[in-house]
Short mmCIF file of C-alpha atoms in Angstrom, two decimals:
data_model
loop_
_atom_site.label_atom_id
_atom_site.label_comp_id
_atom_site.label_asym_id
_atom_site.label_seq_id
_atom_site.Cartn_x
_atom_site.Cartn_y
_atom_site.Cartn_z
CA MET A 1 -76.42 -105.34 -5.99
CA THR A 2 -76.91 -109.08 -5.51
CA PRO A 3 -73.94 -111.42 -5.54
CA MET A 4 -75.20 -113.05 -8.72
CA ALA A 5 -75.21 -109.67 -10.38
CA HIS A 6 -71.87 -108.68 -8.80
CA SER A 7 -69.67 -106.79 -11.30
CA ILE A 8 -67.29 -109.11 -13.15
CA GLN A 9 -64.27 -107.78 -14.97
CA MET A 10 -65.64 -108.75 -18.35
CA GLY A 11 -62.90 -106.79 -20.04
CA LYS A 12 -60.50 -109.53 -18.98
CA ILE A 13 -62.58 -112.19 -20.73
CA SER A 14 -61.98 -112.25 -24.50
CA PRO A 15 -64.80 -112.93 -27.00
CA ARG A 16 -63.59 -116.45 -27.73
CA VAL A 17 -63.25 -117.31 -24.05
CA LYS A 18 -66.79 -116.01 -23.46
CA TYR A 19 -68.02 -118.06 -26.38
CA LEU A 20 -66.40 -121.29 -25.18
CA ARG A 21 -68.04 -120.81 -21.78
CA GLU A 22 -71.56 -120.65 -23.28
CA LEU A 23 -73.63 -123.77 -23.19
CA ALA A 24 -74.74 -123.29 -26.77
CA SER A 25 -71.12 -123.54 -28.01
CA ILE A 26 -70.91 -127.14 -26.76
CA ARG A 27 -73.71 -128.38 -29.07
CA ILE A 28 -72.74 -126.20 -31.98
CA THR A 29 -69.16 -127.52 -32.00
CA ALA A 30 -70.21 -131.14 -31.35
CA ARG A 31 -72.77 -131.09 -34.17
CA GLN A 32 -70.16 -129.73 -36.56
CA MET A 33 -67.79 -132.53 -35.55
CA LEU A 34 -70.53 -135.07 -36.26
CA ALA A 35 -71.26 -133.55 -39.64
CA ASP A 36 -67.57 -133.66 -40.49
CA ALA A 37 -67.34 -137.34 -39.45
CA ARG A 38 -70.43 -138.19 -41.47
CA ARG A 39 -68.85 -136.82 -44.63
CA GLY A 40 -65.75 -138.93 -44.02
CA ALA A 41 -63.45 -136.22 -42.60
CA SER A 42 -62.71 -138.03 -39.32
CA LYS A 43 -59.35 -139.75 -38.88
CA ASN A 44 -60.68 -141.76 -35.95
CA PHE A 45 -64.29 -142.86 -36.48
CA LYS A 46 -66.75 -144.08 -39.07
CA ILE A 47 -70.39 -143.25 -38.37
CA HIS A 48 -73.03 -145.97 -38.90
CA ASN A 49 -76.29 -143.99 -39.00
CA ASP A 50 -78.32 -147.15 -39.42
CA LYS A 51 -77.35 -148.21 -35.87
CA ILE A 52 -78.94 -145.16 -34.15
CA LYS A 53 -82.45 -146.49 -34.09
CA SER A 54 -81.44 -149.90 -32.76
CA ALA A 55 -79.28 -148.25 -30.10
CA ALA A 56 -82.25 -146.07 -29.11
CA GLU A 57 -84.46 -149.16 -28.91
CA PHE A 58 -81.98 -150.71 -26.54
CA VAL A 59 -81.91 -147.58 -24.42
CA ALA A 60 -85.72 -147.55 -24.37
CA HIS A 61 -85.69 -151.21 -23.29
CA VAL A 62 -83.24 -150.51 -20.47
CA THR A 63 -85.30 -147.47 -19.40
CA LEU A 64 -88.53 -149.55 -19.17
CA ASP A 65 -86.63 -152.24 -17.35
CA GLN A 66 -85.47 -149.78 -14.66
CA TYR A 67 -88.52 -147.47 -14.65
CA PRO A 68 -91.57 -149.35 -15.95
CA ASP A 69 -93.86 -146.45 -14.97
CA LEU A 70 -91.49 -143.97 -16.74
CA GLU A 71 -91.28 -141.94 -13.53
CA ILE A 72 -87.59 -141.27 -14.15
CA PRO A 73 -85.51 -139.08 -11.86
CA PHE A 74 -82.74 -136.85 -13.18
CA HIS A 75 -79.33 -138.25 -13.98
CA SER A 76 -77.44 -136.60 -11.14
CA ARG A 77 -75.11 -137.31 -8.24
CA TRP A 78 -78.13 -137.95 -6.05
CA ARG A 79 -78.67 -141.34 -7.75
CA HIS A 80 -75.30 -142.49 -6.46
CA PHE A 81 -76.42 -141.90 -2.87
CA GLU A 82 -79.15 -144.52 -3.35
CA ILE A 83 -79.18 -148.14 -2.36
CA SER A 84 -81.46 -150.57 -4.06
CA ALA A 85 -84.89 -151.51 -2.76
CA GLU A 86 -83.96 -155.14 -2.10
CA ASN A 87 -81.36 -153.93 0.37
CA SER A 88 -83.70 -151.53 2.12
CA GLU A 89 -85.96 -152.10 5.06
CA SER A 90 -88.89 -150.22 3.54
CA GLY A 91 -91.32 -153.12 3.48
CA ASN A 92 -93.60 -152.89 0.40
CA ASP A 93 -92.00 -149.62 -0.79
CA HIS A 94 -89.88 -150.60 -3.76
CA SER A 95 -88.28 -147.26 -4.28
CA PRO A 96 -84.55 -147.01 -3.51
CA ARG A 97 -83.37 -145.51 -0.22
CA ASN A 98 -81.49 -142.30 -0.69
CA LEU A 99 -78.88 -142.19 2.05
CA ALA A 100 -78.17 -138.49 1.50
CA TYR A 101 -81.76 -137.44 2.06
CA GLU A 102 -81.85 -139.64 5.14
CA LEU A 103 -78.79 -137.81 6.39
CA ILE A 104 -79.62 -134.17 5.67
CA GLY A 105 -83.43 -134.47 5.98
CA ASP A 106 -86.44 -134.37 3.76
CA PRO A 107 -86.56 -131.12 1.74
CA ARG A 108 -90.36 -131.10 1.96
CA ARG A 109 -90.01 -130.41 5.67
CA ALA A 110 -87.95 -127.27 5.08
CA VAL A 111 -90.85 -124.84 5.54
CA GLY A 112 -90.19 -121.14 5.05
CA ALA A 113 -87.51 -119.23 3.18
CA GLY A 114 -84.91 -119.52 5.98
CA ALA A 115 -85.33 -123.28 6.46
CA ARG A 116 -85.36 -123.84 2.72
CA LEU A 117 -82.06 -121.94 2.25
CA ASP A 118 -80.44 -123.81 5.17
CA TRP A 119 -81.42 -127.14 3.63
CA LEU A 120 -80.25 -126.12 0.17
CA THR A 121 -76.93 -124.88 1.56
CA ARG A 122 -76.28 -128.22 3.17
CA ALA A 123 -77.41 -130.16 0.11
CA TRP A 124 -75.22 -128.09 -2.21
CA ASP A 125 -72.26 -128.43 0.23
CA LEU A 126 -72.55 -132.22 -0.02
CA VAL A 127 -73.16 -132.59 -3.71
CA MET A 128 -70.53 -130.10 -4.89
CA VAL A 129 -67.75 -131.89 -3.03
CA SER A 130 -69.10 -135.28 -4.05
CA VAL A 131 -69.19 -134.32 -7.79
CA LEU A 132 -65.61 -133.04 -7.64
CA LEU A 133 -64.53 -136.43 -6.26
CA ASP A 134 -66.44 -138.27 -9.04
CA ALA A 135 -63.77 -139.17 -11.61
CA GLY A 136 -62.85 -142.65 -12.72
CA ALA A 137 -61.66 -144.75 -9.75
CA GLY A 138 -60.24 -147.58 -11.85
CA ASP A 139 -61.21 -151.22 -12.10
CA LEU A 140 -59.71 -152.48 -8.82
CA TRP A 141 -61.19 -150.17 -6.20
CA THR A 142 -64.14 -151.06 -3.92
CA TYR A 143 -65.77 -149.18 -1.04
CA ARG A 144 -67.23 -151.21 1.80
CA ASP A 145 -69.88 -149.29 3.71
CA GLN A 146 -69.93 -150.26 7.38
CA ALA A 147 -73.36 -148.71 8.01
CA THR A 148 -75.21 -150.83 5.42
CA GLY A 149 -72.77 -153.75 5.12
CA LEU A 150 -72.76 -153.31 1.35
CA ALA A 151 -69.89 -152.97 -1.09
CA PHE A 152 -69.91 -150.41 -3.88
CA ARG A 153 -67.69 -149.77 -6.90
CA ARG A 154 -67.15 -147.06 -9.46
CA SER A 155 -69.53 -144.08 -9.31
CA GLU A 156 -71.78 -145.61 -6.64
CA GLY A 157 -68.78 -146.30 -4.46
CA LEU A 158 -67.42 -142.79 -4.90
CA GLY A 159 -70.82 -141.35 -4.04
CA ILE A 160 -71.33 -143.40 -0.88
CA ALA A 161 -67.72 -142.85 0.23
CA SER A 162 -68.01 -139.05 -0.21
CA LEU A 163 -71.32 -139.14 1.71
CA ARG A 164 -69.69 -140.94 4.63
CA MET A 165 -66.78 -138.44 4.66
CA PHE A 166 -69.26 -135.59 4.76
CA GLN A 167 -71.18 -137.36 7.53
CA SER A 168 -67.95 -137.76 9.57
CA GLY A 169 -67.29 -134.03 9.46
CA MET A 170 -64.13 -134.42 7.34
CA PHE A 171 -64.92 -131.28 5.43
CA SER A 172 -66.10 -129.17 8.36
CA MET A 173 -64.06 -126.71 10.39
CA ASP A 174 -65.90 -127.90 13.51
CA PRO A 175 -66.61 -131.63 12.95
CA SER A 176 -67.76 -132.17 16.55
CA ALA A 177 -70.40 -129.40 16.77
CA ASP A 178 -71.39 -129.06 13.10
CA PRO A 179 -70.18 -132.01 10.99
CA LEU A 180 -72.70 -131.80 8.10
CA ARG A 181 -71.16 -128.88 6.30
CA VAL A 182 -68.29 -128.06 4.03
CA ASP A 183 -65.95 -125.17 4.71
CA ALA A 184 -63.77 -123.64 2.04
CA LEU A 185 -60.90 -123.11 4.47
CA ARG A 186 -60.99 -126.81 5.47
CA LEU A 187 -60.89 -127.89 1.83
CA SER A 188 -57.97 -125.63 1.06
CA HIS A 189 -55.84 -127.57 3.58
CA LEU A 190 -57.10 -131.06 2.89
CA ASP A 191 -54.42 -133.75 3.23
CA PRO A 192 -54.48 -136.55 0.55
CA ALA A 193 -53.95 -139.04 3.39
CA GLU A 194 -57.33 -138.05 4.78
CA LEU A 195 -59.02 -138.76 1.47
CA ALA A 196 -57.14 -142.04 1.11
CA ALA A 197 -58.47 -143.13 4.50
CA GLY A 198 -62.00 -141.98 3.58
CA PHE A 199 -61.87 -143.93 0.33
CA GLN A 200 -60.37 -147.00 2.10
CA ILE A 201 -57.40 -146.96 -0.28
CA THR A 202 -54.72 -149.54 0.38
CA SER A 203 -52.18 -151.36 -1.76
CA GLU A 204 -54.81 -154.14 -2.12
CA ASN A 205 -57.57 -151.61 -2.84
CA PRO A 206 -55.96 -148.98 -5.17
CA MET A 207 -57.75 -146.00 -6.65
CA ALA A 208 -56.75 -143.99 -9.71
CA GLY A 209 -56.15 -140.28 -9.38
CA LEU A 210 -56.13 -139.75 -5.55
CA GLU A 211 -53.59 -136.90 -5.66
CA GLY A 212 -55.58 -135.24 -8.46
CA ARG A 213 -58.81 -135.36 -6.37
CA ALA A 214 -57.07 -133.88 -3.29
CA ASN A 215 -55.46 -131.07 -5.40
CA LEU A 216 -58.83 -130.32 -6.97
CA LEU A 217 -60.57 -130.01 -3.63
CA ARG A 218 -57.85 -127.77 -2.31
CA ALA A 219 -58.05 -125.55 -5.42
CA PHE A 220 -61.86 -125.49 -5.08
CA GLY A 221 -61.52 -124.22 -1.50
CA GLU A 222 -59.07 -121.55 -2.66
CA LYS A 223 -61.35 -120.35 -5.39
CA LEU A 224 -64.25 -120.07 -2.98
CA LEU A 225 -62.15 -118.00 -0.63
CA ARG A 226 -60.26 -116.01 -3.27
CA PRO A 227 -62.28 -116.06 -6.55
CA ASP A 228 -61.07 -114.82 -9.88
CA TYR A 229 -62.48 -111.52 -11.22
CA GLU A 230 -64.61 -109.36 -8.96
CA MET A 231 -66.75 -111.99 -7.29
CA ASP A 232 -67.73 -112.28 -3.66
CA PRO A 233 -65.66 -114.79 -1.58
CA LEU A 234 -67.72 -117.58 -0.08
CA VAL A 235 -67.24 -119.45 3.22
CA ARG A 236 -69.02 -122.61 2.03
CA PRO A 237 -69.71 -124.03 -1.45
CA GLY A 238 -73.37 -124.25 -0.44
CA ASP A 239 -73.41 -120.45 -0.13
CA LEU A 240 -73.83 -120.51 -3.93
CA ALA A 241 -77.42 -121.46 -3.26
CA ARG A 242 -78.00 -118.04 -1.79
CA VAL A 243 -76.17 -116.46 -4.77
CA ALA A 244 -78.43 -118.39 -7.17
CA LEU A 245 -81.62 -117.40 -5.36
CA ASP A 246 -80.62 -113.79 -5.02
CA GLY A 247 -79.88 -113.69 -8.77
CA SER A 248 -83.12 -115.39 -9.82
CA ARG A 249 -85.82 -113.56 -11.69
CA ASN A 250 -89.26 -113.79 -10.22
CA GLY A 251 -88.04 -116.71 -8.12
CA VAL A 252 -86.94 -118.72 -11.17
CA VAL A 253 -83.32 -119.90 -11.29
CA ALA A 254 -81.93 -119.85 -14.82
CA ILE A 255 -79.75 -122.86 -15.39
CA PRO A 256 -77.55 -121.22 -18.08
CA THR A 257 -76.83 -118.36 -15.68
CA LEU A 258 -75.86 -120.85 -12.96
CA VAL A 259 -73.47 -122.64 -15.36
CA SER A 260 -71.95 -119.34 -16.36
CA GLN A 261 -71.24 -118.40 -12.76
CA LEU A 262 -69.72 -121.78 -12.04
CA LEU A 263 -67.40 -121.57 -15.05
CA ILE A 264 -66.32 -117.99 -14.35
CA ARG A 265 -65.65 -118.78 -10.70
CA PHE A 266 -64.02 -122.15 -10.96
CA SER A 267 -62.50 -122.73 -14.44
CA SER A 268 -58.99 -121.85 -13.27
CA MET A 269 -58.97 -124.54 -10.60
CA TRP A 270 -58.62 -127.39 -13.14
CA PRO A 271 -54.99 -128.50 -13.36
CA GLY A 272 -52.90 -128.48 -16.54
CA ARG A 273 -55.67 -127.35 -18.88
CA THR A 274 -55.82 -125.05 -21.84
CA THR A 275 -55.21 -121.34 -21.19
CA LEU A 276 -56.68 -118.94 -23.75
CA ASP A 277 -56.15 -115.17 -23.81
CA GLY A 278 -55.02 -115.31 -20.20
CA SER A 279 -58.03 -117.32 -19.01
CA ALA A 280 -57.93 -120.90 -17.77
CA MET A 281 -60.57 -122.85 -19.72
CA GLY A 282 -61.18 -126.01 -17.77
CA ASP A 283 -62.79 -128.79 -19.87
CA VAL A 284 -61.93 -127.28 -23.24
CA TRP A 285 -59.59 -129.01 -25.64
CA ALA A 286 -57.70 -128.28 -28.82
CA PHE A 287 -58.95 -130.12 -31.93
CA HIS A 288 -57.88 -129.09 -35.40
CA GLY A 289 -60.83 -128.18 -37.61
CA ALA A 290 -63.44 -127.98 -34.88
CA GLY A 291 -65.56 -124.91 -34.45
CA MET A 292 -64.70 -123.46 -37.83
CA GLY A 293 -66.53 -120.19 -38.41
CA SER A 294 -67.04 -119.66 -34.69
CA PRO A 295 -65.23 -117.08 -32.49
CA ALA A 296 -63.03 -119.95 -31.24
CA PRO A 297 -61.99 -122.30 -34.06
CA ASN A 298 -59.96 -125.37 -33.24
CA TYR A 299 -61.27 -125.65 -29.69
CA VAL A 300 -63.93 -128.02 -28.31
CA PRO A 301 -65.78 -127.14 -25.05
CA PHE A 302 -67.45 -129.84 -22.90
CA HIS A 303 -67.56 -128.65 -19.29
CA LYS A 304 -68.63 -132.14 -18.34
CA LEU A 305 -68.09 -132.01 -14.59
CA THR A 306 -69.68 -128.51 -14.45
CA GLN A 307 -72.72 -129.81 -16.24
CA TRP A 308 -72.85 -132.95 -14.09
CA LEU A 309 -72.66 -130.64 -11.09
CA THR A 310 -75.44 -128.48 -12.49
CA TYR A 311 -77.77 -131.42 -12.98
CA SER A 312 -76.98 -132.35 -9.36
CA LEU A 313 -77.60 -128.77 -8.12
CA ALA A 314 -80.93 -128.55 -10.01
CA GLU A 315 -82.44 -131.55 -8.30
CA PRO A 316 -82.47 -130.07 -4.74
CA LEU A 317 -83.74 -126.80 -6.14
CA ILE A 318 -86.75 -128.61 -7.57
CA ALA A 319 -87.09 -130.67 -4.36
CA THR A 320 -87.68 -127.52 -2.39
CA GLY A 321 -90.24 -126.15 -4.83
CA ILE A 322 -87.99 -123.63 -6.53
CA GLN A 323 -88.61 -123.20 -10.27
CA ILE A 324 -85.80 -123.49 -12.80
CA SER A 325 -85.56 -122.63 -16.45
CA GLY A 326 -83.27 -123.69 -19.31
CA LEU A 327 -82.49 -127.18 -18.14
CA ASP A 328 -82.72 -128.37 -21.72
CA GLN A 329 -79.74 -126.31 -22.60
CA LEU A 330 -77.47 -128.72 -20.74
CA THR A 331 -76.02 -131.44 -22.96
CA GLY A 332 -75.54 -135.17 -22.71
CA LEU A 333 -72.49 -135.91 -20.63
CA PRO A 334 -69.40 -136.79 -22.70
CA GLU A 335 -67.97 -139.50 -20.44
CA TYR A 336 -67.02 -143.12 -20.95
CA ARG A 337 -70.41 -144.74 -20.29
CA ASN A 338 -72.27 -142.62 -22.87
CA GLY A 339 -69.37 -142.71 -25.23
CA GLY A 340 -68.96 -146.38 -24.67
CA LEU A 341 -72.60 -146.95 -25.68
CA LEU A 342 -71.84 -145.43 -29.08
CA ILE A 343 -68.92 -147.78 -29.78
CA ASP A 344 -70.49 -150.88 -28.25
CA SER A 345 -73.74 -150.37 -30.14
CA GLY A 346 -71.89 -150.01 -33.44
CA ILE A 347 -72.82 -146.36 -34.13
CA LEU A 348 -69.16 -145.47 -33.92
CA GLU A 349 -66.48 -147.69 -35.51
CA LEU A 350 -62.84 -147.06 -34.77
CA ILE A 351 -60.78 -146.65 -37.94
CA ASP A 352 -57.79 -147.98 -36.09
CA SER A 353 -59.00 -151.11 -34.28
CA LYS A 354 -55.71 -151.27 -32.31
CA ALA A 355 -56.73 -148.08 -30.51
CA THR A 356 -58.56 -150.21 -27.94
CA ALA A 357 -55.28 -151.81 -26.81
CA VAL A 358 -53.56 -148.72 -25.35
CA ALA A 359 -54.46 -145.97 -22.95
CA HIS A 360 -55.14 -142.46 -24.32
CA ARG A 361 -54.66 -139.08 -22.74
CA PRO A 362 -57.78 -136.92 -22.31
CA ASP A 363 -56.25 -134.32 -24.65
CA SER A 364 -55.65 -136.78 -27.49
CA GLU A 365 -57.61 -136.06 -30.68
CA LEU A 366 -59.15 -139.54 -30.42
CA ILE A 367 -60.69 -138.90 -27.01
CA VAL A 368 -61.68 -135.32 -27.81
CA GLU A 369 -63.50 -136.39 -30.94
CA TRP A 370 -65.10 -139.34 -29.14
CA ARG A 371 -66.48 -136.95 -26.56
CA GLY A 372 -67.65 -134.42 -29.15
CA LEU A 373 -69.50 -137.06 -31.15
CA ALA A 374 -71.08 -138.34 -27.93
CA VAL A 375 -72.69 -134.95 -27.26
CA ALA A 376 -74.19 -134.72 -30.69
CA LEU A 377 -75.28 -138.36 -30.98
CA LEU A 378 -76.84 -138.42 -27.55
CA ASP A 379 -79.29 -135.72 -28.73
CA GLU A 380 -80.18 -137.89 -31.76
CA ILE A 381 -80.64 -141.00 -29.61
CA ALA A 382 -82.79 -139.03 -27.14
CA GLU A 383 -85.18 -138.01 -29.89
CA GLU A 384 -85.56 -141.63 -30.97
CA VAL A 385 -86.06 -142.71 -27.37
CA ARG A 386 -88.87 -140.18 -26.91
CA ILE A 387 -90.61 -141.53 -30.02
CA LYS A 388 -90.12 -145.16 -28.93
CA LEU A 389 -91.52 -144.51 -25.46
CA GLU A 390 -94.21 -142.14 -26.73
CA ARG A 391 -92.99 -139.52 -24.23
CA PRO A 392 -92.00 -136.33 -26.05
CA ASP A 393 -91.83 -134.53 -22.70
CA LEU A 394 -88.89 -136.50 -21.33
CA GLU A 395 -86.00 -134.32 -20.31
CA LEU A 396 -82.53 -135.26 -21.54
CA ALA A 397 -81.57 -135.62 -17.86
CA GLN A 398 -84.18 -138.36 -17.55
CA ILE A 399 -83.08 -140.13 -20.73
CA LEU A 400 -79.48 -140.08 -19.50
CA GLN A 401 -80.63 -141.73 -16.28
CA GLY A 402 -83.16 -144.14 -17.78
CA GLY A 403 -81.27 -144.50 -20.09
CA THR A 404 -78.06 -144.03 -22.03
CA TRP A 405 -75.71 -144.27 -19.01
CA ALA A 406 -77.24 -147.52 -17.82
CA ALA A 407 -77.35 -148.92 -21.36
CA GLY A 408 -73.67 -148.11 -21.79
CA ARG A 409 -72.82 -149.92 -18.59
CA ARG A 410 -74.93 -152.93 -19.58
CA LEU A 411 -73.41 -153.28 -23.02
CA ALA A 412 -69.93 -152.95 -21.55
CA ALA A 413 -70.63 -155.76 -19.13
CA GLU A 414 -71.98 -157.99 -21.92
CA LYS A 415 -68.97 -157.38 -24.13
CA ARG A 416 -66.11 -157.22 -21.66
CA GLY A 417 -67.26 -158.99 -18.50
CA VAL A 418 -68.48 -158.09 -15.06
CA LEU A 419 -65.83 -155.37 -14.40
CA ALA A 420 -67.18 -153.60 -17.45
CA PRO A 421 -64.29 -151.25 -18.49
CA PRO A 422 -65.00 -148.77 -21.31
CA PRO A 423 -64.13 -149.73 -24.87
CA LEU A 424 -61.37 -147.06 -24.89
CA LYS A 425 -58.83 -146.86 -22.11
CA ILE A 426 -58.23 -143.36 -20.65
CA GLU A 427 -55.36 -142.16 -18.56
CA SER A 428 -57.28 -140.74 -15.59
CA ASP A 429 -55.80 -137.99 -13.37
CA GLY A 430 -58.95 -137.92 -11.18
CA THR A 431 -60.27 -134.67 -12.63
CA VAL A 432 -61.71 -135.32 -16.13
CA PHE A 433 -63.99 -138.34 -16.10
#
């Protein structure tokens, strides 16, 4: 029996827990929340449907500005390992340099099943740790990369910093002989001080949520070594590439199956989250009235970081020529750039205008509803963008990259200045956004 098909104690997973871990439940619940808001049932937002087309036109404009040939890569962690063409030494080649591919090698050179699996294992090692470190860093933090002489902030800074930590061997049990790997045992004993040094954190360069990030990596290492249910322990996070390939059908990796495995294996590592029927739920939140008629009323699933991780795992699969299916079942990512686009473009109007003045917990009804509406409205914006660009074939992952995330950042900068904070303030613990 392959590891992907390994027996799981499904009797311990209740029907409503199983439902909330299905990708389809995210869209079903989000669309119900949007329908409720449209009929005036929301306590937090008014919906201005007439703003959707203009927001989509702005997204299409930003997409063409960034990708005039509409050759748009996926929205994934791999974009945050890139540096712009003007800073590269690539002569007439205007494509960005991807520092990660420069470090771990070109996947097209991984010839043969063994070489392909080795490359994928290393790529998944890097990107899984990097994604788990990718939560809001705050407005004051900057990473200065000695190798390029460039300074990076926010997601790009977190990406480059995590890449350099990986390069240094920080996550390897043998950093001298084999630095470019991640070992579960090493993660399980990671000291926050090591992360602080890797992120260049000082009193003058503070970062939000350092302790949360360190705790999350330690918990991640523990769950690899000692997983919940009857699942095989793994030495490295990248070993999940073997699990995915062994569980594929006719060589095609099903994205929903990959998400399911990630959620079953890792949901309990998220700190302080909802527990339902004895199962830790991860990025699932209580919201009165949501999901009515479903097996799990009053709960809203997002699984944002798991989906972000899955987008980021799909890219190296495709890069090595492996086929995938079901990518379109992933949703738009309910985070502050996409959510900010909806408020800044006028699609969403806060009923309480004073809500922008204070910070909100991730479990507050305001933030949960904001995220739910983002999932549903991103689908509607995406359809309008496809029409505007005359590209019905564009994947949601491309529209996010082209796209909604960049448009959200641009509008934030126009409205609130160069530091571009989101329109709603969120109390970050380093594990949600």
